[in-house]
Coordinates of C-alpha atoms in Angstrom, one line a residue:
M282 CA 0.0 0.0 0.0
S283 CA 2.8 2.4 0.9
H284 CA 4.2 2.1 -2.7
A285 CA 1.1 3.7 -4.0
F286 CA 2.2 7.0 -2.5
L287 CA 5.7 6.9 -4.0
S288 CA 6.8 8.5 -7.2
D289 CA 7.9 6.6 -10.3
R290 CA 11.3 8.3 -10.1
V291 CA 11.9 7.0 -6.5
L292 CA 10.6 3.5 -7.4
G293 CA 12.9 3.5 -10.5
I294 CA 16.2 3.7 -8.6
A295 CA 18.0 1.8 -5.9
P296 CA 19.8 3.2 -2.8
S297 CA 23.4 3.9 -3.3
P298 CA 25.2 0.5 -3.2
S299 CA 28.4 1.8 -1.7
I300 CA 26.6 3.7 1.0
A301 CA 24.4 0.6 1.7
A302 CA 27.5 -1.6 2.0
N303 CA 29.1 0.7 4.5
A304 CA 25.9 1.0 6.5
L305 CA 25.7 -2.8 6.6
V306 CA 29.2 -2.9 8.1
S307 CA 28.1 -0.6 10.9
E308 CA 25.0 -2.7 11.5
L309 CA 27.0 -5.9 11.7
R310 CA 29.6 -4.4 14.0
A311 CA 26.8 -3.2 16.3
Q312 CA 25.7 -6.8 16.5
G313 CA 29.2 -7.8 17.6
R314 CA 30.5 -9.1 14.3
D315 CA 34.3 -8.7 13.6
I316 CA 34.2 -7.0 10.2
V317 CA 37.1 -5.9 8.1
N318 CA 35.8 -3.0 6.0
F319 CA 37.1 -2.7 2.4
T320 CA 34.0 -0.8 1.3
V321 CA 35.0 2.6 2.7
G322 CA 35.0 5.4 0.2
E323 CA 36.6 8.1 2.3
P324 CA 40.0 9.0 3.8
D325 CA 40.6 7.6 7.2
F326 CA 42.7 10.6 8.2
D327 CA 41.5 13.4 10.4
T328 CA 40.7 16.8 8.8
P329 CA 43.9 18.8 8.9
A330 CA 44.3 21.1 12.0
H331 CA 44.4 24.4 10.2
I332 CA 41.0 23.6 8.6
L333 CA 39.5 22.7 11.9
E334 CA 40.8 26.0 13.4
A335 CA 39.2 28.0 10.6
A336 CA 35.8 26.4 11.3
S337 CA 36.2 27.0 15.0
Q338 CA 37.1 30.7 14.4
A339 CA 34.1 31.1 12.2
M340 CA 31.8 29.5 14.7
H341 CA 33.0 31.7 17.6
S342 CA 33.0 34.9 15.5
G343 CA 29.3 34.4 14.7
D344 CA 29.7 33.2 11.2
T345 CA 26.6 30.9 11.6
H346 CA 24.0 32.4 9.3
Y347 CA 22.8 32.0 5.7
T348 CA 25.3 32.8 3.0
A349 CA 24.9 33.5 -0.7
T350 CA 23.4 30.5 -2.5
T351 CA 26.5 30.0 -4.6
G352 CA 28.8 30.3 -1.6
T353 CA 30.5 33.1 0.3
L354 CA 32.7 35.5 -1.6
A355 CA 35.7 34.2 0.3
L356 CA 34.9 30.6 -0.7
R357 CA 34.4 31.3 -4.3
Q358 CA 37.6 33.3 -4.4
A359 CA 39.4 30.3 -2.8
I360 CA 37.9 27.9 -5.4
C361 CA 39.1 30.2 -8.2
L362 CA 42.6 30.3 -6.5
K363 CA 42.6 26.5 -6.2
L364 CA 41.7 26.1 -9.9
A365 CA 44.4 28.5 -11.0
R366 CA 47.1 27.0 -8.7
D367 CA 46.4 23.3 -9.1
N368 CA 45.0 23.1 -12.6
D369 CA 46.2 26.3 -14.4
L370 CA 42.5 27.2 -15.1
A371 CA 41.0 30.7 -15.0
Y372 CA 37.5 30.9 -13.7
G373 CA 35.5 34.0 -12.6
L374 CA 33.4 34.3 -9.5
D375 CA 30.2 33.8 -11.5
E376 CA 31.6 30.6 -12.9
V377 CA 31.8 28.6 -9.6
V378 CA 29.2 27.4 -7.2
A379 CA 29.5 25.6 -3.9
G380 CA 27.2 22.8 -2.8
C381 CA 26.7 20.2 -0.1
G382 CA 29.2 17.8 -1.7
G383 CA 30.1 17.0 -5.2
K384 CA 27.0 14.7 -5.6
H385 CA 24.8 17.7 -4.7
I386 CA 26.3 19.7 -7.6
I387 CA 26.0 16.8 -10.0
Y388 CA 22.3 16.3 -9.2
H389 CA 21.5 20.0 -9.6
A390 CA 23.5 20.3 -12.8
L391 CA 21.5 17.4 -14.4
A392 CA 18.2 18.7 -13.0
A393 CA 18.9 22.1 -14.5
T394 CA 19.5 20.7 -18.0
L395 CA 17.8 17.4 -18.6
N396 CA 14.4 16.8 -20.2
R397 CA 12.5 13.6 -20.7
G398 CA 14.1 11.7 -23.6
D399 CA 17.6 13.2 -23.1
E400 CA 20.5 10.8 -22.8
V401 CA 23.5 10.9 -20.5
I402 CA 26.6 8.8 -21.6
V403 CA 28.2 6.9 -18.8
H404 CA 31.2 4.6 -19.1
T405 CA 31.7 1.5 -17.0
P406 CA 32.9 1.0 -14.4
Y407 CA 31.1 4.1 -13.2
W408 CA 30.6 5.8 -9.9
V409 CA 27.4 4.2 -8.6
S410 CA 25.2 7.4 -8.6
Y411 CA 25.6 8.6 -12.2
P412 CA 23.0 6.5 -13.9
D413 CA 20.4 6.9 -11.1
I414 CA 20.8 10.7 -10.9
A415 CA 20.2 10.8 -14.7
R416 CA 17.1 8.6 -14.2
L417 CA 15.8 10.8 -11.4
N418 CA 15.9 13.7 -13.8
D419 CA 13.8 11.8 -16.5
A420 CA 16.8 11.1 -18.7
T421 CA 18.1 7.8 -20.1
P422 CA 21.6 6.7 -19.1
V423 CA 23.5 5.3 -22.1
I424 CA 26.0 2.8 -20.7
I425 CA 29.2 2.2 -22.6
P426 CA 30.7 -1.1 -21.5
G427 CA 34.3 -0.8 -20.2
D428 CA 37.2 -3.0 -21.0
E429 CA 40.0 -3.9 -18.6
S430 CA 42.4 -4.5 -21.5
L431 CA 42.0 -0.7 -22.3
G432 CA 42.7 0.2 -18.7
F433 CA 39.0 0.7 -18.0
K434 CA 39.1 3.9 -20.2
L435 CA 36.6 5.2 -22.6
S436 CA 37.8 5.0 -26.2
P437 CA 37.1 7.8 -28.7
E438 CA 35.5 5.2 -31.0
A439 CA 33.1 4.0 -28.4
L440 CA 32.2 7.6 -27.5
E441 CA 31.6 8.5 -31.1
Q442 CA 29.3 5.5 -31.5
A443 CA 27.3 6.3 -28.4
I444 CA 26.5 10.0 -29.2
T445 CA 23.1 10.6 -30.7
A446 CA 20.9 13.7 -31.3
R447 CA 19.4 13.1 -27.9
T448 CA 22.8 13.1 -26.0
K449 CA 22.8 16.0 -23.5
W450 CA 25.8 15.0 -21.3
V451 CA 28.9 12.7 -21.3
I452 CA 30.4 12.1 -17.8
L453 CA 34.1 11.6 -17.5
N454 CA 35.6 10.6 -14.1
S455 CA 39.4 10.8 -13.8
P456 CA 40.9 9.5 -11.5
N457 CA 38.1 7.0 -11.7
N458 CA 36.1 5.4 -8.9
P459 CA 36.2 2.4 -8.8
S460 CA 39.0 1.5 -11.3
G461 CA 41.6 4.1 -10.5
A462 CA 42.0 4.8 -14.2
V463 CA 43.7 8.2 -15.0
Y464 CA 43.4 9.5 -18.5
N465 CA 46.7 10.8 -20.0
E466 CA 47.0 13.8 -22.3
A467 CA 46.8 11.8 -25.6
E468 CA 43.7 10.0 -24.4
L469 CA 42.0 13.2 -23.4
L470 CA 42.9 15.0 -26.7
A471 CA 41.4 12.1 -28.6
L472 CA 38.1 12.3 -26.7
A473 CA 38.2 16.1 -27.2
Q474 CA 38.4 15.6 -31.0
V475 CA 35.2 13.6 -30.8
L476 CA 33.4 16.1 -28.6
R477 CA 34.3 18.9 -30.9
R478 CA 32.2 17.2 -33.6
H479 CA 29.1 17.3 -31.3
P480 CA 28.6 20.8 -30.0
H481 CA 25.2 19.9 -28.5
V482 CA 26.9 17.6 -25.9
L483 CA 27.8 19.0 -22.4
I484 CA 30.7 17.5 -20.6
M485 CA 30.9 16.7 -16.9
A486 CA 34.4 16.2 -15.6
D487 CA 34.4 14.6 -12.2
E488 CA 37.8 15.3 -10.7
I489 CA 37.2 14.7 -7.0
Y490 CA 40.2 12.3 -6.7
E491 CA 42.6 14.6 -8.6
H492 CA 45.1 14.8 -5.7
F493 CA 45.6 11.0 -5.5
V494 CA 47.6 9.7 -8.5
Y495 CA 50.6 7.4 -8.4
G496 CA 53.7 6.4 -10.3
E497 CA 54.0 8.1 -13.7
A498 CA 50.3 9.1 -13.9
R499 CA 49.4 12.8 -13.8
H500 CA 46.0 14.4 -13.5
V501 CA 45.3 16.8 -16.3
P502 CA 42.0 18.6 -16.7
L503 CA 40.3 18.2 -20.1
T504 CA 39.7 21.9 -20.3
R505 CA 43.3 22.7 -19.9
L506 CA 44.2 20.6 -22.9
A507 CA 41.1 21.6 -24.9
P508 CA 40.2 25.2 -23.8
D509 CA 37.6 25.4 -26.6
L510 CA 35.5 22.9 -24.7
K511 CA 35.4 25.0 -21.5
A512 CA 32.2 26.7 -22.5
R513 CA 30.3 23.5 -22.2
T514 CA 32.2 21.6 -19.5
L515 CA 31.3 21.5 -15.8
I516 CA 34.1 20.5 -13.5
I517 CA 33.0 18.6 -10.3
N518 CA 35.3 18.7 -7.3
G519 CA 35.3 19.4 -3.6
A520 CA 36.9 19.1 -0.2
S521 CA 35.8 15.6 0.6
K522 CA 38.6 13.4 -0.7
G523 CA 41.7 15.6 -0.9
Y524 CA 41.3 17.3 2.4
A525 CA 39.7 14.4 4.4
M526 CA 36.4 16.4 4.8
T527 CA 33.7 13.9 3.7
G528 CA 31.5 14.8 6.6
W529 CA 31.7 18.5 6.1
R530 CA 29.7 18.1 2.8
L531 CA 31.4 20.7 0.7
G532 CA 31.7 20.3 -3.1
F533 CA 31.9 22.7 -6.0
G534 CA 31.2 23.1 -9.7
A535 CA 33.1 25.2 -12.1
G536 CA 31.6 25.9 -15.5
P537 CA 30.0 28.4 -17.8
A538 CA 28.2 31.3 -16.1
W539 CA 24.8 30.4 -17.6
L540 CA 25.0 26.8 -16.2
I541 CA 26.2 28.0 -12.8
A542 CA 23.3 30.5 -12.7
A543 CA 20.8 27.7 -13.5
I544 CA 22.3 25.5 -10.8
A545 CA 22.1 28.4 -8.3
K546 CA 18.4 28.9 -9.1
L547 CA 17.6 25.4 -8.2
L548 CA 19.8 25.5 -5.1
S549 CA 17.9 28.6 -3.9
Q550 CA 14.7 26.5 -3.9
T551 CA 16.3 23.4 -2.3
T552 CA 19.2 23.7 0.2
T553 CA 19.6 27.6 0.1
C554 CA 23.4 27.3 0.7
P555 CA 26.0 25.0 2.2
S556 CA 26.8 25.2 5.9
S557 CA 28.5 28.5 6.7
L558 CA 31.0 26.6 8.9
S559 CA 31.9 24.1 6.2
Q560 CA 32.4 27.0 3.8
A561 CA 34.8 28.7 6.2
A562 CA 36.7 25.4 6.6
A563 CA 36.8 25.0 2.8
V564 CA 38.4 28.4 2.4
A565 CA 41.3 27.2 4.6
A566 CA 41.4 24.0 2.7
F567 CA 41.5 25.4 -0.8
A568 CA 43.5 28.6 -0.1
G569 CA 45.6 27.5 2.9
E570 CA 48.4 25.1 3.6
Q571 CA 48.5 22.3 1.0
A572 CA 51.2 20.0 2.7
P573 CA 48.6 17.6 4.2
I574 CA 47.6 16.5 0.7
G575 CA 51.1 15.3 -0.1
A576 CA 51.3 13.5 3.2
M577 CA 48.1 11.7 2.5
R578 CA 49.1 10.9 -1.1
E579 CA 52.3 9.3 0.1
E580 CA 50.5 7.2 2.7
Y581 CA 48.0 6.0 0.0
R582 CA 50.9 5.2 -2.3
R583 CA 52.3 2.9 0.4
R584 CA 48.9 1.3 1.1
R585 CA 48.3 0.8 -2.6
A586 CA 51.6 -1.1 -2.9
L587 CA 50.8 -3.2 0.2
M588 CA 47.4 -4.2 -1.1
L589 CA 48.7 -5.0 -4.6
E590 CA 51.5 -7.1 -3.0
R591 CA 49.0 -9.0 -0.8
L592 CA 46.6 -9.6 -3.6
E593 CA 49.3 -11.1 -5.8
G594 CA 49.0 -14.9 -6.0
I595 CA 45.5 -15.2 -4.5
P596 CA 43.8 -17.8 -6.7
G597 CA 41.1 -16.6 -9.0
V598 CA 41.8 -12.9 -8.3
S599 CA 43.7 -10.5 -10.6
C600 CA 43.8 -6.7 -11.0
T601 CA 45.1 -3.9 -13.1
P602 CA 47.1 -1.6 -10.7
P603 CA 45.1 1.6 -10.2
D604 CA 46.9 4.9 -11.2
G605 CA 44.7 7.0 -9.0
A606 CA 42.0 7.2 -6.3
F607 CA 42.2 4.7 -3.4
Y608 CA 40.6 1.5 -4.7
V609 CA 41.6 -1.7 -6.4
F610 CA 39.0 -3.0 -8.8
A611 CA 39.8 -6.7 -8.7
N612 CA 38.8 -9.1 -11.4
V613 CA 37.2 -12.2 -9.8
S614 CA 36.2 -14.1 -13.0
G615 CA 38.5 -16.9 -11.9
L616 CA 36.2 -17.5 -8.9
M617 CA 33.0 -17.8 -10.8
G618 CA 31.6 -21.3 -10.9
K619 CA 33.4 -22.3 -7.7
R620 CA 31.5 -23.5 -4.6
P621 CA 32.0 -22.4 -1.0
P622 CA 32.3 -25.0 1.7
Q623 CA 28.7 -24.2 2.6
G624 CA 26.3 -22.8 0.0
H625 CA 25.6 -22.7 -3.7
R626 CA 28.0 -22.3 -6.6
L627 CA 29.2 -18.7 -7.1
E628 CA 27.7 -17.3 -10.3
S629 CA 28.0 -13.6 -9.7
D630 CA 30.3 -11.0 -8.0
S631 CA 27.3 -10.2 -5.7
Q632 CA 27.2 -13.8 -4.5
L633 CA 30.9 -13.6 -3.9
V634 CA 30.5 -10.4 -1.8
D635 CA 27.8 -12.1 0.3
Y636 CA 30.1 -15.1 0.8
L637 CA 33.1 -13.0 1.9
L638 CA 30.9 -11.1 4.4
R639 CA 29.0 -14.0 5.7
D640 CA 31.8 -16.5 6.2
Y641 CA 34.9 -14.3 6.6
G642 CA 33.7 -11.0 7.9
L643 CA 35.2 -9.2 4.9
A644 CA 33.1 -6.3 3.5
T645 CA 33.6 -5.4 -0.2
V646 CA 31.4 -3.9 -3.0
S647 CA 30.4 -5.9 -6.0
G648 CA 31.4 -4.8 -9.5
A649 CA 27.8 -5.0 -10.5
A650 CA 27.2 -1.8 -8.4
Y651 CA 29.6 -0.1 -10.8
G652 CA 28.1 -1.6 -14.0
M653 CA 30.9 -4.1 -14.6
S654 CA 31.1 -7.8 -13.5
P655 CA 32.6 -10.0 -12.2
Y656 CA 34.7 -7.6 -10.2
V657 CA 34.9 -6.4 -6.6
R658 CA 36.0 -3.0 -5.3
L659 CA 38.5 -3.1 -2.5
S660 CA 39.4 0.2 -0.7
F661 CA 42.9 0.9 0.6
A662 CA 41.7 4.0 2.5
S663 CA 42.4 2.0 5.6
S664 CA 45.4 1.3 7.9
P665 CA 48.1 -1.1 6.8
Q666 CA 46.9 -3.4 9.6
V667 CA 43.4 -3.5 8.2
I668 CA 44.7 -4.1 4.6
E669 CA 46.9 -7.0 5.8
E670 CA 44.0 -8.6 7.7
G671 CA 41.5 -8.1 4.9
C672 CA 43.7 -9.5 2.3
R673 CA 44.5 -12.5 4.6
R674 CA 40.7 -13.2 4.8
L675 CA 40.3 -12.8 1.1
K676 CA 43.1 -15.3 0.5
D677 CA 41.6 -17.8 2.9
A678 CA 38.2 -17.4 1.4
C679 CA 39.5 -18.0 -2.1
H680 CA 41.5 -21.1 -1.0
D681 CA 38.4 -22.6 0.5
L682 CA 36.5 -22.5 -2.7
R683 CA 36.2 -25.7 -4.6

């Protein structure tokens, strides 16, 4: 009976799988289960001290009221400074908008531009929310299947083939969650060539993991390489990942003034503005001391190496080393068809995830959540001790399959 009151748009989507997986970990731990959590999608570091101090000063100085919908002047100036310093990109104050996290900006950008029948191109493996946010705004997600042999990257040929007269957006996520893929300059330039032929297509560049790249990989914004595409590109970024500020809920968009104004119009009718205290903290994050980013990146580099080393040799599991973010997207095709000591034969990565959690207390996220199977996402945003124990449990679980 209750479903009769619900909208088709709500009934047409599922809860975020990654958030649901982390919530299940909390529930099981509350029941007394010993769970190793490889689902976590956030830094395990504390927010840097100078950022905390900025929020405290704002609180005690009375900075606890509504702000401009697009963000305070100080925050928008800090965002413009960050884009110039880190990305060599020039944006004006009317070309940036702050929101309650990057997801918040993504939702409002799509809500501001999509009509029924429009299409949004998404490449697998994708961040779990892209397709459902498109559906929530009456659009059709067009899913381009990924290929591990191509480094999980979108090819220009596949992009060209997917674009139609109804295409409104293409979403590019680099560094990618969950694969860790980072597009190099040549790959971005090839995609830009395709996009130039289709001026009706908007480009969403989700760069939230930009600070965490490893080895020879480098994060390069598409709009720096192809400045002619800037007029129809929206950069999505924020404080959550790079500054260990997930709970502060502060993201931003940078794009053409007409789009920022449209997003702001919607924000004025939904959330009004982000938290004033989170904005003050983000000013310190974007415009203040940047050394904590390097320290976190170095620690993630060590953790990445540890996880890759521990995964090596586990029967049925292989992986392409991630160039960015803090996940390993492990290929588990070698485990399909095998049988646990108790239970039915494994026929999907979702069944494998259930087996790992039920029998070994190891929480992971299925590749199906990211549109690509059979894979599992393993987060190395945890201590070395947790990584060691989680990989030990994974190894034992795989050895026990028959």
